[in-house]
CSV table of C-alpha atoms and ligand atoms in Angstrom, one decimal:
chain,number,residue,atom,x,y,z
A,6,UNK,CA,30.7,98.5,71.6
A,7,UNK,CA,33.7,100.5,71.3
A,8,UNK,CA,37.3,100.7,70.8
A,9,UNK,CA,39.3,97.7,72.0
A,10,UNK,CA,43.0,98.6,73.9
A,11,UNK,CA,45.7,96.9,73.6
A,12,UNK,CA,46.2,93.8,75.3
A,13,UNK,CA,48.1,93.8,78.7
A,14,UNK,CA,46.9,97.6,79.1
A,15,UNK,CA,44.9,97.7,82.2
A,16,UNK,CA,42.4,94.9,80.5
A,17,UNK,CA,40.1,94.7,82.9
A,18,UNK,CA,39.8,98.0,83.2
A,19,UNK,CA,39.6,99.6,80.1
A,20,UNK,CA,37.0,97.1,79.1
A,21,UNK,CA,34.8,97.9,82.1
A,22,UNK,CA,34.7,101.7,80.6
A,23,UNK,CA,33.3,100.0,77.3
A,24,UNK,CA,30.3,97.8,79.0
A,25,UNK,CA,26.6,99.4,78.7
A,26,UNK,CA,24.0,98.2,81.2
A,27,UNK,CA,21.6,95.2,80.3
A,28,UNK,CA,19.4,96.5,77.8
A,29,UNK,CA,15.5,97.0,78.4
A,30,UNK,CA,12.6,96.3,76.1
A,31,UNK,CA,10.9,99.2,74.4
A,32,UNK,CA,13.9,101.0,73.8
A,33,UNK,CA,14.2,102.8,70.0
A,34,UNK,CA,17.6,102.3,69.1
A,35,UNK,CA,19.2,104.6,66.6
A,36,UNK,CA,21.4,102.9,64.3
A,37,UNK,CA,24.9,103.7,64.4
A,38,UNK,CA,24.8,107.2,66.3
A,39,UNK,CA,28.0,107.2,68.4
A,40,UNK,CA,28.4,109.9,72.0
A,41,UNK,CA,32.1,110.1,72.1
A,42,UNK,CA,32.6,110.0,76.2
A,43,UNK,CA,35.8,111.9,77.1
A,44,UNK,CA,37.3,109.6,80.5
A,45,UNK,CA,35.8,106.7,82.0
A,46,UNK,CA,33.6,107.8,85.0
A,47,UNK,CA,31.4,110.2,83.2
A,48,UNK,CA,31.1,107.7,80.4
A,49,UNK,CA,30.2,105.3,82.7
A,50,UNK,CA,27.0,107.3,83.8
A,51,UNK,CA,26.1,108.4,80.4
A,52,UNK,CA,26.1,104.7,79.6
A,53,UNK,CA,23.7,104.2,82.3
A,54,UNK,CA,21.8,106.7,80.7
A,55,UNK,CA,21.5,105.8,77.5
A,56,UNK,CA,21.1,102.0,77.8
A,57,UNK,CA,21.1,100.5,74.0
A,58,UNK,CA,20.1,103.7,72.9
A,59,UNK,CA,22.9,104.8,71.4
A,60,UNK,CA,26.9,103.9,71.2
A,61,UNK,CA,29.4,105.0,74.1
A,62,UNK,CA,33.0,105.5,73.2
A,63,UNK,CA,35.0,106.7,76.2
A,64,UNK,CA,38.2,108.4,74.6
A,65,UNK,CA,40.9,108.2,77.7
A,66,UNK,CA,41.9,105.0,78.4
A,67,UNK,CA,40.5,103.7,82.1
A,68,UNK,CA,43.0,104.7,84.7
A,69,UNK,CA,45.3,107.2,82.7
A,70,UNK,CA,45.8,110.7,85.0
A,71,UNK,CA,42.8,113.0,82.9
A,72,UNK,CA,45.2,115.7,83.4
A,73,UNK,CA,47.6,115.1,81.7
A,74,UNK,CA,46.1,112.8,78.9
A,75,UNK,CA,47.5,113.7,75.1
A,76,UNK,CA,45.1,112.8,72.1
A,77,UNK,CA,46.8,110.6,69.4
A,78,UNK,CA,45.2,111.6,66.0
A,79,UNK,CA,43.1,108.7,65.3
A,80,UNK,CA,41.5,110.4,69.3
A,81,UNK,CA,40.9,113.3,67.0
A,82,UNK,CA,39.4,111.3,63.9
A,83,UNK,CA,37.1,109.9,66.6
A,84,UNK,CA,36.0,113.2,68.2
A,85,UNK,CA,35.6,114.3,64.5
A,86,UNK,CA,32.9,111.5,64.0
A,87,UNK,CA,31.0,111.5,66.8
A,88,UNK,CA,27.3,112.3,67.1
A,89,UNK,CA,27.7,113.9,70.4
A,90,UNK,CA,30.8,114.7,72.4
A,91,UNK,CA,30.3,114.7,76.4
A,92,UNK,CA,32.9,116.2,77.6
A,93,UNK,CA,34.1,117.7,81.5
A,94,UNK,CA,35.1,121.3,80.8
A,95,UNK,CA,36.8,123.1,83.2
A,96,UNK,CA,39.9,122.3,81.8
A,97,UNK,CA,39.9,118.4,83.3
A,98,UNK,CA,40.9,117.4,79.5
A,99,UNK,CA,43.2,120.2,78.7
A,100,UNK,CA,44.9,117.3,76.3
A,101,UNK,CA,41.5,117.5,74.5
A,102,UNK,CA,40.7,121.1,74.3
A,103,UNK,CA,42.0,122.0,70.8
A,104,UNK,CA,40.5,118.9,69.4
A,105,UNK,CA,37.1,119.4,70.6
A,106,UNK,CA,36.9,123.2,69.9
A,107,UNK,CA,38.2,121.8,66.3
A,108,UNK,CA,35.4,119.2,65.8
A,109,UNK,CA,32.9,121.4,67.4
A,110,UNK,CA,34.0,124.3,64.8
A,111,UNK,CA,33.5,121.1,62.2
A,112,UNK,CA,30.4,121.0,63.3
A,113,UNK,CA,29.8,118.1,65.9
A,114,UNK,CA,27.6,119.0,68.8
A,115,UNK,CA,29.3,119.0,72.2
A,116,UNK,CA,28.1,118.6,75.7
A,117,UNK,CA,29.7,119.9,78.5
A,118,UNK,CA,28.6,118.4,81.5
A,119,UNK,CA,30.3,121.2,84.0
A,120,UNK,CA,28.1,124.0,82.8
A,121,UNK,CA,25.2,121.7,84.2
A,122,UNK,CA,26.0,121.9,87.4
A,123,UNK,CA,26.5,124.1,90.5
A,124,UNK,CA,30.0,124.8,90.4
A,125,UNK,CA,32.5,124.5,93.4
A,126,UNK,CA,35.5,127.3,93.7
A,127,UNK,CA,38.6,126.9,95.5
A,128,UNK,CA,38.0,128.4,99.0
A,129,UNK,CA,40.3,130.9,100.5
A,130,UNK,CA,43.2,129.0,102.0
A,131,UNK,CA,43.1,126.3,99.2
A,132,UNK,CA,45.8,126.0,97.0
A,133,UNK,CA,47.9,127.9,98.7
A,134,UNK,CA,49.1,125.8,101.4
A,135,UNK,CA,52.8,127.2,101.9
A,136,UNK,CA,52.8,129.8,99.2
A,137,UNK,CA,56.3,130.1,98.9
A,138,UNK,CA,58.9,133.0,98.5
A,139,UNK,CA,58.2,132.8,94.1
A,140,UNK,CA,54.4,133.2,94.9
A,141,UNK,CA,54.3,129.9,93.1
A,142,UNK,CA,50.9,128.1,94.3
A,143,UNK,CA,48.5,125.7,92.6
A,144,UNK,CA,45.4,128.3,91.5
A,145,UNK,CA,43.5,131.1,92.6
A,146,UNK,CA,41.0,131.9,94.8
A,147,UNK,CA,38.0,130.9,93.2
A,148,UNK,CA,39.2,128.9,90.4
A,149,UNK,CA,37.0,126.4,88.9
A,150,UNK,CA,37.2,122.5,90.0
A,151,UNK,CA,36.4,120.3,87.4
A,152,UNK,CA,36.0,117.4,89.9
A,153,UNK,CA,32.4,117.3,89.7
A,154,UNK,CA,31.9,113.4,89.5
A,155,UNK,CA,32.4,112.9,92.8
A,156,UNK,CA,29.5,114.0,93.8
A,157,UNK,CA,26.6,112.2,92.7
A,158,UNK,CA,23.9,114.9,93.3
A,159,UNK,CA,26.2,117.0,90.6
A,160,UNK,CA,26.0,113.9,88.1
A,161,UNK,CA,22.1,114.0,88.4
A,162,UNK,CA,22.0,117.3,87.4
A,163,UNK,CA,24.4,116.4,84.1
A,164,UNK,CA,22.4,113.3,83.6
A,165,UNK,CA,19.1,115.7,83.6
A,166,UNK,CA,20.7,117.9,81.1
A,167,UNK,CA,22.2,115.4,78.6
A,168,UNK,CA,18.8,113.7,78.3
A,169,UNK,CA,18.1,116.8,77.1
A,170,UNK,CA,20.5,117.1,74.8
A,171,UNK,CA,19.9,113.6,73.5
A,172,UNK,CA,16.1,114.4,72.8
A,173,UNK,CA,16.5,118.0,70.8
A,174,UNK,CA,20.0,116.9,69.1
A,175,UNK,CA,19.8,113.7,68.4
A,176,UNK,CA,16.4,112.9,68.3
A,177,UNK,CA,16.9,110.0,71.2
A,178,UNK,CA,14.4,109.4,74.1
A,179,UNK,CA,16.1,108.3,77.3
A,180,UNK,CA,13.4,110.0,79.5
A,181,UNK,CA,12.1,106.4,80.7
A,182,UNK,CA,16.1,105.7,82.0
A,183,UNK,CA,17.3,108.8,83.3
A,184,UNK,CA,13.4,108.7,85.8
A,185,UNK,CA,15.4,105.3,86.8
A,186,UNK,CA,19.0,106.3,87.0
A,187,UNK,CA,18.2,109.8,88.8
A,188,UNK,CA,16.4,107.1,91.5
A,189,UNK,CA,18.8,105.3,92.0
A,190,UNK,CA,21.7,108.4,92.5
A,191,UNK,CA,19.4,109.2,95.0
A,192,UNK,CA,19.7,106.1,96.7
A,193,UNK,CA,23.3,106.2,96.5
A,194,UNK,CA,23.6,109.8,98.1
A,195,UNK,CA,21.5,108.4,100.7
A,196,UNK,CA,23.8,105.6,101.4
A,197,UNK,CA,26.9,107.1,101.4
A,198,UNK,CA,25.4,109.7,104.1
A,199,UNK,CA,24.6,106.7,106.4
A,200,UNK,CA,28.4,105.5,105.7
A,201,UNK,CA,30.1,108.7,106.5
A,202,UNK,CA,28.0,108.8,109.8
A,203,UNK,CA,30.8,106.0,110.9
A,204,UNK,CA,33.7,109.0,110.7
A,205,UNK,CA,33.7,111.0,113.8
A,206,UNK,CA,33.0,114.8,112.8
A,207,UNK,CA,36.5,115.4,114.1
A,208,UNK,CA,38.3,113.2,111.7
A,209,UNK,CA,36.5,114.0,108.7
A,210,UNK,CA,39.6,115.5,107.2
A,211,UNK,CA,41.0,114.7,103.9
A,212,UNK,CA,44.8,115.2,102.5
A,213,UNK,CA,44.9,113.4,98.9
A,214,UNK,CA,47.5,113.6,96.1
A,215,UNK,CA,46.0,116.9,94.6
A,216,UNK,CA,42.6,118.7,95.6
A,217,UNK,CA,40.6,116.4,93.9
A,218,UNK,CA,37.1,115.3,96.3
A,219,UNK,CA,35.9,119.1,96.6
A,220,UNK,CA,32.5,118.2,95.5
A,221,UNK,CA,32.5,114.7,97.6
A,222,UNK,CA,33.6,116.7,101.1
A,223,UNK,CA,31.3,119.7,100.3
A,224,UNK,CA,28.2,117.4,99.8
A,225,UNK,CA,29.3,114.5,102.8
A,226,UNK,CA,30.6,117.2,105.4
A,227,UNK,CA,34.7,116.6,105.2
A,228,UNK,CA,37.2,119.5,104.7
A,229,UNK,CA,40.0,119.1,102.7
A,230,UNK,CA,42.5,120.4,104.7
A,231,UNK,CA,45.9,119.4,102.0
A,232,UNK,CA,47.3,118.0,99.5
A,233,UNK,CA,50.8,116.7,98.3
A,234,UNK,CA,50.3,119.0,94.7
A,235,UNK,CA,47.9,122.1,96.0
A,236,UNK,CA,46.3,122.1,93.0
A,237,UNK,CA,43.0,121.4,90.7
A,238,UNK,CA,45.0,119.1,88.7
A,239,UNK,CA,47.7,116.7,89.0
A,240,UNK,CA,50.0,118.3,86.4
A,241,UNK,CA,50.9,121.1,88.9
A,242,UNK,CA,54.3,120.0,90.9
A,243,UNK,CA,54.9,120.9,94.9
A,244,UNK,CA,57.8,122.9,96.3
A,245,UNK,CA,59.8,122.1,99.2
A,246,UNK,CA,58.2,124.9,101.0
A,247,UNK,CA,54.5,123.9,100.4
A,248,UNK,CA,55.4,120.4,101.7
A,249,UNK,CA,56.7,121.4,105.0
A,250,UNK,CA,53.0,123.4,104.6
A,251,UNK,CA,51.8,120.3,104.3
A,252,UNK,CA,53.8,119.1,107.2
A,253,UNK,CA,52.4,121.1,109.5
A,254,UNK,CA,48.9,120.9,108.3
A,255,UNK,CA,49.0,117.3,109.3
A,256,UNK,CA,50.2,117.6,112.7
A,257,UNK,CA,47.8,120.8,113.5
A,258,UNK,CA,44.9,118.9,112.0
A,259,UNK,CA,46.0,114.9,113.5
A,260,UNK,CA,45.6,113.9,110.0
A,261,UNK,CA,46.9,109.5,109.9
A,262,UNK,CA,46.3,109.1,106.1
A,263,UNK,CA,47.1,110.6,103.5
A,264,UNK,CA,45.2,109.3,100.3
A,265,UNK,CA,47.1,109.1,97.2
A,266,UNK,CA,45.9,108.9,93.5
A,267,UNK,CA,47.2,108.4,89.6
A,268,UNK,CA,49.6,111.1,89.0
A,269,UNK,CA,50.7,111.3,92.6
A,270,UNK,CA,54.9,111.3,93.6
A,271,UNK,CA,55.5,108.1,95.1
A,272,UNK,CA,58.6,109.3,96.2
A,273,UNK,CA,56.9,112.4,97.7
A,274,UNK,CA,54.4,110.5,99.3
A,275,UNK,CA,56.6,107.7,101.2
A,276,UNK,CA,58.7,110.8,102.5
A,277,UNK,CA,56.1,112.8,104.1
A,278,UNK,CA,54.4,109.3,105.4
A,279,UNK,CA,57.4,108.4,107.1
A,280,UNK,CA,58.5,111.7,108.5
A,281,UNK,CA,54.4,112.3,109.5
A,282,UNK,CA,53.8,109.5,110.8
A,283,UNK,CA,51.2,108.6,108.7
A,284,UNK,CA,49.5,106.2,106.5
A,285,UNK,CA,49.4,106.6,103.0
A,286,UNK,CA,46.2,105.0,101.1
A,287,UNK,CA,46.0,104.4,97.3
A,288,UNK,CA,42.3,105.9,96.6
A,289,UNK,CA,40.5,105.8,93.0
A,290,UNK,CA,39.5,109.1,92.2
A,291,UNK,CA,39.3,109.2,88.4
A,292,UNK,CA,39.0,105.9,87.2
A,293,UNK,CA,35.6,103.5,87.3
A,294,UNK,CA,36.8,99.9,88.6
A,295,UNK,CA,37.0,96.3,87.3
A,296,UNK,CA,32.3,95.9,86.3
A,297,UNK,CA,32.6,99.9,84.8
A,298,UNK,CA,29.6,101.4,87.0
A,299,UNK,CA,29.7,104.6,88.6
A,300,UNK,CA,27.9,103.4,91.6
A,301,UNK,CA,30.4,101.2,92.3
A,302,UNK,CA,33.3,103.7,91.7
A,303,UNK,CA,31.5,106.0,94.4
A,304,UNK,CA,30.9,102.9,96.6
A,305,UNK,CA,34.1,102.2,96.8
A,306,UNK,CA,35.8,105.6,97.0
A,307,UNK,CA,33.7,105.8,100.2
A,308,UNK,CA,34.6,102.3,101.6
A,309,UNK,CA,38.2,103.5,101.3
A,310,UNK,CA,37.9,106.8,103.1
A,311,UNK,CA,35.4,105.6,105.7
A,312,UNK,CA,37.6,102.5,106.6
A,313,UNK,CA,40.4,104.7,106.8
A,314,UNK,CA,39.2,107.6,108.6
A,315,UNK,CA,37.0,105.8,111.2
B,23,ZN,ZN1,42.1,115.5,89.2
């Protein structure tokens, strides 16, 4: 079990990071070995993964914005003790980065689950909704997003490759699991297919708080059209000129909801949904909900934008 938070600090919440499926007979513990998760969602899967097997610590508490999360030292005393860290990559934890590359120089093993998986870029157009006069946009053409979780294909492929890790590092079998968890990703990708068949093809259109479901519309046939912060991460702030961008992108594209996430402006947002015209919807995007499984963090993120968007 791990680390405890504070009471009164999303409770539910944070505890749900630290639950670990039902154990299964036939499973050979290993005593005390600890995987050091870095945020909640892709703990949540390697918990899945590794049952009983082992310990999972997630590091950022449930629900803080991953972007902009700052390590306190007893963070770095844990990343310095872990058996394994999983980590994003990509710069998701940019808090985290000198503490990992510390521990890993220290001699922990590290796993970083974005250089298992295809990676998306940022197309042409994206990020640079209403590039303004400073040539201040959110990222480049063909930048790296580190939002790979939302697409459950993508955590397959990082569930494939950590049981790898697990077997030749630290000695731990999880092949029995990850047969059973790879099944039922499938499942889920087949479900969320049949959802998205409710959204007519015309109003599969997403504008969220920053370009954060890349992987989700690539793999379920949406477009991300906008975003209140054109950026990869929330950290990034909007001008007034790439928010009248934005402005126009919703009436070109009929866009009625705009979905917003930790770390986005509510101020921003109830300005452009009252002078759009439309809807804004709180959406969970980085964070796994109230029982701590990913398949119901997907299942829900869907509900959301298929109720929504229908
Ligand atoms: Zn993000």
């Amino acid at each position: 079990m791990t680390r405890r938070l504070p009471a009164g600090l999303l409770p539910a919440l944070a505890l749900a990071a630290c639950l670990c499926l039902p154990s299964r007979a036939g499973s050979s513990p290993a005593p005390g070995k600890t995987v050091v998760v870095t945020y909640s969602v892709l703990g949540a899967v390697v918990a899945d993964l590794v049952g009983d097997r082992l310990a999972v610590k997630v590091l950022i508490p449930n629900g803080m914005d991953l972007h902009e999360w700052e390590p306190s030292a007893r963070d770095v005393e844990a990343l310095g003790r872990a058996d394994l860290i999983v980590a994003n990559g990509l710069e998701l934890e940019a808090g985290l980065l000198r503490a990992i590359e510390r521990a890993r120089r220290a001699g922990a093993r590290v796993f970083t689950a974005s250089e298992h998986v295809a990676l998306r870029r940022a197309a042409q157009g994206e990020g640079e909704q209403g590039e303004d006069e400073h040539g201040g946009h959110g990222h480049r053409h063909g930048a790296a997003d580190p939002h790979l979780w939302t697409d459950p294909m993508a955590m397959k492929a990082v569930a494939r490759g950590l049981a790898q890790e697990l077997r030749t590092g630290l000695g731990v079998e999880v092949g029995d699991r990850l047969v059973d968890l790879e099944r039922r990703l499938d499942a889920l990708d087949a479900e969320i297919r049949a959802a998205v068949e409710g959204i007519p093809p015309g109003r599969r259109k997403l504008v969220t708080g920053h370009e954060s479901l890349g992987y989700f519309a690539a793999r379920y046939g949406f477009q991300q059209v906008g975003a209140v912060v054109p950026s990869l991460s929330s950290a990034a702030e909007s001008s007034a000129s790439q928010l009248a961008a934005l402005k126009r992108v919703v009436a070109r594209e009929q866009v009625k909801v705009l979905f917003t996430e930790v770390g986005t402006s509510p101020r921003v947002v109830d300005a452009l949904a009252l002078e759009c015209g439309v809807r804004a919807v709180p959406l969970v995007t980085h964070a796994v909900p109230a029982d701590g499984a990913y398949f119901t963090f997907l299942r829900d993120l869907t509900r959301t934008i298929v109720e929504s968007l229908r």
